[in-house]
């Protein structure tokens, strides 16, 4: 069907254009919150051009973290990781944008903050603390499957965020 050219129709077409190709779950971990880096992390996400679709501060409990970190159960750093993640409040964020999963992992930098590239969140803002678990400011989903699973864990009430 031909859509007549007028400004009202142009707005409809723009609204219907798919702009969100992907979502990811980002966590600002207790070390980031304790150090007052919530704003810094959010600024990096927004400055890159990703949209924040949902955000909340919470104290995660063991059940939630065991679900979230299921892939790491049985590893030597699992218990320290859960204890660390329960040590203070965290901020959970759903960010949206084309290739946001890969893009945020790039912004975050590699897992080990000592060798994470300068310019990344972990490279600029974290270092080895000599603890059993690596404290590295942020979490970011590593695949579309993980993102869908993790978003459902942290935002079960947001059925509108399902399905990407
Ligand atoms: P990432 O957060 O980069 O996806 P991951 O999923 O392998 O890394 O591990 C989850 C978190 O656990 C990570 O952010 C820091 C901690 N961690 C990972 N490997 C570790 C190790 N070998 N020793 C101590 N802590 C580790
Ligand atoms: Mg991971």
Short mmCIF file of C-alpha atoms and ligand atoms in Angstrom, two decimals:
data_model
loop_
_atom_site.label_atom_id
_atom_site.label_comp_id
_atom_site.label_asym_id
_atom_site.label_seq_id
_atom_site.Cartn_x
_atom_site.Cartn_y
_atom_site.Cartn_z
CA UNK A 1 0.00 0.00 0.00
CA UNK A 2 1.25 3.45 -0.93
CA UNK A 3 1.52 5.75 2.12
CA UNK A 4 0.72 9.38 1.23
CA UNK A 5 3.56 11.82 1.92
CA UNK A 6 2.63 14.11 4.76
CA UNK A 7 4.28 14.78 8.08
CA UNK A 8 1.77 12.78 10.15
CA UNK A 9 2.39 9.69 8.03
CA UNK A 10 6.14 10.21 8.11
CA UNK A 11 5.99 10.10 11.93
CA UNK A 12 4.04 6.85 11.81
CA UNK A 13 6.58 5.30 9.47
CA UNK A 14 9.49 6.43 11.67
CA UNK A 15 7.81 5.00 14.78
CA UNK A 16 7.31 1.67 13.03
CA UNK A 17 10.90 1.43 11.82
CA UNK A 18 12.69 -1.21 13.93
CA UNK A 19 15.34 0.64 15.91
CA UNK A 20 15.90 -1.99 18.60
CA UNK A 21 17.66 -5.04 17.30
CA UNK A 22 19.02 -6.30 20.61
CA UNK A 23 18.92 -5.96 24.41
CA UNK A 24 21.48 -6.79 27.07
CA UNK A 25 21.53 -7.04 30.85
CA UNK A 26 24.13 -4.86 32.53
CA UNK A 27 24.88 -4.95 36.26
CA UNK A 28 26.83 -2.33 38.16
CA UNK A 29 28.37 -4.54 40.83
CA UNK A 30 28.77 -3.61 44.53
CA UNK A 31 32.32 -2.29 43.96
CA UNK A 32 31.03 0.13 41.33
CA UNK A 33 28.16 1.30 43.52
CA UNK A 34 30.42 1.67 46.62
CA UNK A 35 32.87 3.78 44.65
CA UNK A 36 30.20 6.10 43.33
CA UNK A 37 30.57 4.99 39.71
CA UNK A 38 26.88 4.54 38.83
CA UNK A 39 26.81 7.81 36.91
CA UNK A 40 30.12 7.09 35.16
CA UNK A 41 28.91 3.69 33.92
CA UNK A 42 25.52 5.02 32.81
CA UNK A 43 27.25 7.89 31.00
CA UNK A 44 29.45 5.46 29.06
CA UNK A 45 26.39 3.43 28.02
CA UNK A 46 24.47 6.54 26.96
CA UNK A 47 27.43 8.30 25.35
CA UNK A 48 27.93 5.25 23.14
CA UNK A 49 24.34 5.78 22.00
CA UNK A 50 22.53 2.86 23.64
CA UNK A 51 19.09 3.39 25.17
CA UNK A 52 18.35 2.51 28.78
CA UNK A 53 15.08 0.57 28.70
CA UNK A 54 14.94 -0.33 32.40
CA UNK A 55 16.99 0.40 35.52
CA UNK A 56 16.73 -0.44 39.21
CA UNK A 57 18.83 -0.62 42.34
CA UNK A 58 18.55 -3.80 44.39
CA UNK A 59 20.17 -6.03 46.98
CA UNK A 60 20.54 -9.39 45.27
CA UNK A 61 20.02 -12.54 47.34
CA UNK A 62 21.72 -15.92 47.00
CA UNK A 63 18.85 -17.52 45.08
CA UNK A 64 18.85 -14.78 42.43
CA UNK A 65 22.64 -14.84 42.07
CA UNK A 66 22.82 -18.63 41.88
CA UNK A 67 20.36 -18.44 38.99
CA UNK A 68 22.23 -15.60 37.32
CA UNK A 69 25.67 -17.23 37.65
CA UNK A 70 24.48 -20.84 37.07
CA UNK A 71 27.23 -21.39 34.45
CA UNK A 72 29.90 -20.79 37.14
CA UNK A 73 28.51 -23.13 39.83
CA UNK A 74 31.24 -25.51 41.03
CA UNK A 75 34.12 -23.20 40.03
CA UNK A 76 36.53 -22.11 42.81
CA UNK A 77 35.49 -18.47 42.53
CA UNK A 78 31.73 -19.19 42.60
CA UNK A 79 31.17 -18.79 46.37
CA UNK A 80 33.38 -15.66 46.63
CA UNK A 81 31.54 -14.29 43.58
CA UNK A 82 28.13 -14.78 45.19
CA UNK A 83 29.36 -13.32 48.53
CA UNK A 84 30.82 -10.31 46.71
CA UNK A 85 27.63 -9.74 44.72
CA UNK A 86 25.62 -9.83 47.99
CA UNK A 87 28.00 -7.39 49.74
CA UNK A 88 26.11 -4.27 48.75
CA UNK A 89 23.49 -2.93 46.43
CA UNK A 90 23.79 -3.38 42.70
CA UNK A 91 22.20 -1.57 39.77
CA UNK A 92 20.50 -3.64 37.07
CA UNK A 93 20.08 -2.08 33.64
CA UNK A 94 18.55 -3.24 30.39
CA UNK A 95 20.23 -1.45 27.50
CA UNK A 96 19.00 -1.54 23.91
CA UNK A 97 20.54 -0.97 20.52
CA UNK A 98 21.93 -2.68 17.48
CA UNK A 99 24.66 -5.16 18.56
CA UNK A 100 24.48 -3.86 22.15
CA UNK A 101 25.60 -7.21 23.61
CA UNK A 102 28.92 -7.11 21.77
CA UNK A 103 29.15 -3.33 22.09
CA UNK A 104 28.76 -3.27 25.85
CA UNK A 105 31.25 -6.14 26.32
CA UNK A 106 33.72 -3.97 24.38
CA UNK A 107 32.94 -0.95 26.56
CA UNK A 108 33.38 -3.13 29.69
CA UNK A 109 36.74 -4.61 28.65
CA UNK A 110 38.10 -8.05 29.46
CA UNK A 111 37.33 -9.86 32.74
CA UNK A 112 40.73 -9.22 34.38
CA UNK A 113 40.91 -5.50 35.14
CA UNK A 114 44.72 -5.48 35.34
CA UNK A 115 45.00 -6.30 31.66
CA UNK A 116 41.72 -4.78 30.43
CA UNK A 117 42.45 -2.12 27.82
CA UNK A 118 42.65 1.47 29.02
CA UNK A 119 39.56 3.24 27.68
CA UNK A 120 37.29 0.46 28.88
CA UNK A 121 35.25 0.54 32.10
CA UNK A 122 37.32 -2.23 33.70
CA UNK A 123 40.59 -0.95 32.25
CA UNK A 124 40.03 2.60 33.47
CA UNK A 125 38.20 2.07 36.75
CA UNK A 126 39.22 -1.27 38.29
CA UNK A 127 42.36 -3.10 39.36
CA UNK A 128 43.35 -6.35 41.09
CA UNK A 129 42.29 -6.17 44.73
CA UNK A 130 44.00 -9.44 45.70
CA UNK A 131 40.64 -11.09 46.45
CA UNK A 132 39.53 -14.60 45.47
CA UNK A 133 36.98 -13.15 43.10
CA UNK A 134 37.83 -10.58 40.47
CA UNK A 135 36.04 -7.29 41.22
CA UNK A 136 35.47 -5.58 37.92
CA UNK A 137 32.64 -3.03 38.28
CA UNK A 138 30.21 -4.38 35.68
CA UNK A 139 28.52 -7.44 34.24
CA UNK A 140 27.28 -7.65 30.65
CA UNK A 141 25.41 -10.53 29.00
CA UNK A 142 27.56 -12.55 26.60
CA UNK A 143 24.97 -13.76 24.04
CA UNK A 144 21.35 -13.18 23.01
CA UNK A 145 20.34 -16.35 24.91
CA UNK A 146 22.10 -15.17 28.11
CA UNK A 147 20.59 -11.70 27.71
CA UNK A 148 17.03 -13.04 27.47
CA UNK A 149 17.61 -15.34 30.45
CA UNK A 150 19.26 -12.66 32.61
CA UNK A 151 16.72 -9.93 31.78
CA UNK A 152 13.95 -12.33 32.88
CA UNK A 153 15.81 -12.99 36.17
CA UNK A 154 16.30 -9.31 37.05
CA UNK A 155 13.13 -7.86 35.49
CA UNK A 156 10.48 -10.60 35.79
CA UNK A 157 7.78 -7.90 35.97
CA UNK A 158 8.74 -6.45 32.58
CA UNK A 159 7.02 -8.76 30.09
CA UNK A 160 7.44 -5.93 27.54
CA UNK A 161 11.22 -6.62 27.50
CA UNK A 162 10.83 -10.23 26.39
CA UNK A 163 11.31 -11.38 22.84
CA UNK A 164 14.45 -9.82 21.38
P1 LIG B 1 32.69 -11.79 32.58
O1 LIG B 1 32.10 -11.02 33.74
O2 LIG B 1 33.81 -11.03 31.92
O3 LIG B 1 31.65 -12.31 31.62
P2 LIG B 1 32.84 -14.51 33.62
O4 LIG B 1 31.42 -14.65 33.23
O5 LIG B 1 33.81 -15.53 33.13
O6 LIG B 1 33.41 -13.08 33.23
O7 LIG B 1 32.93 -14.52 35.22
C1 LIG B 1 31.98 -13.86 36.03
C2 LIG B 1 32.71 -13.06 37.06
O8 LIG B 1 33.42 -13.92 37.97
C3 LIG B 1 33.79 -12.13 36.50
O9 LIG B 1 33.26 -10.88 36.10
C4 LIG B 1 34.76 -12.03 37.61
C5 LIG B 1 34.71 -13.38 38.29
N1 LIG B 1 35.73 -14.30 37.78
C6 LIG B 1 35.77 -14.89 36.55
N2 LIG B 1 36.83 -15.69 36.40
C7 LIG B 1 37.50 -15.61 37.58
C8 LIG B 1 38.70 -16.23 38.08
N3 LIG B 1 39.42 -17.08 37.34
N4 LIG B 1 39.10 -15.91 39.33
C9 LIG B 1 38.39 -15.07 40.10
N5 LIG B 1 37.25 -14.47 39.71
C10 LIG B 1 36.80 -14.74 38.47
MG1 LIG B 2 30.09 -13.69 32.00
#
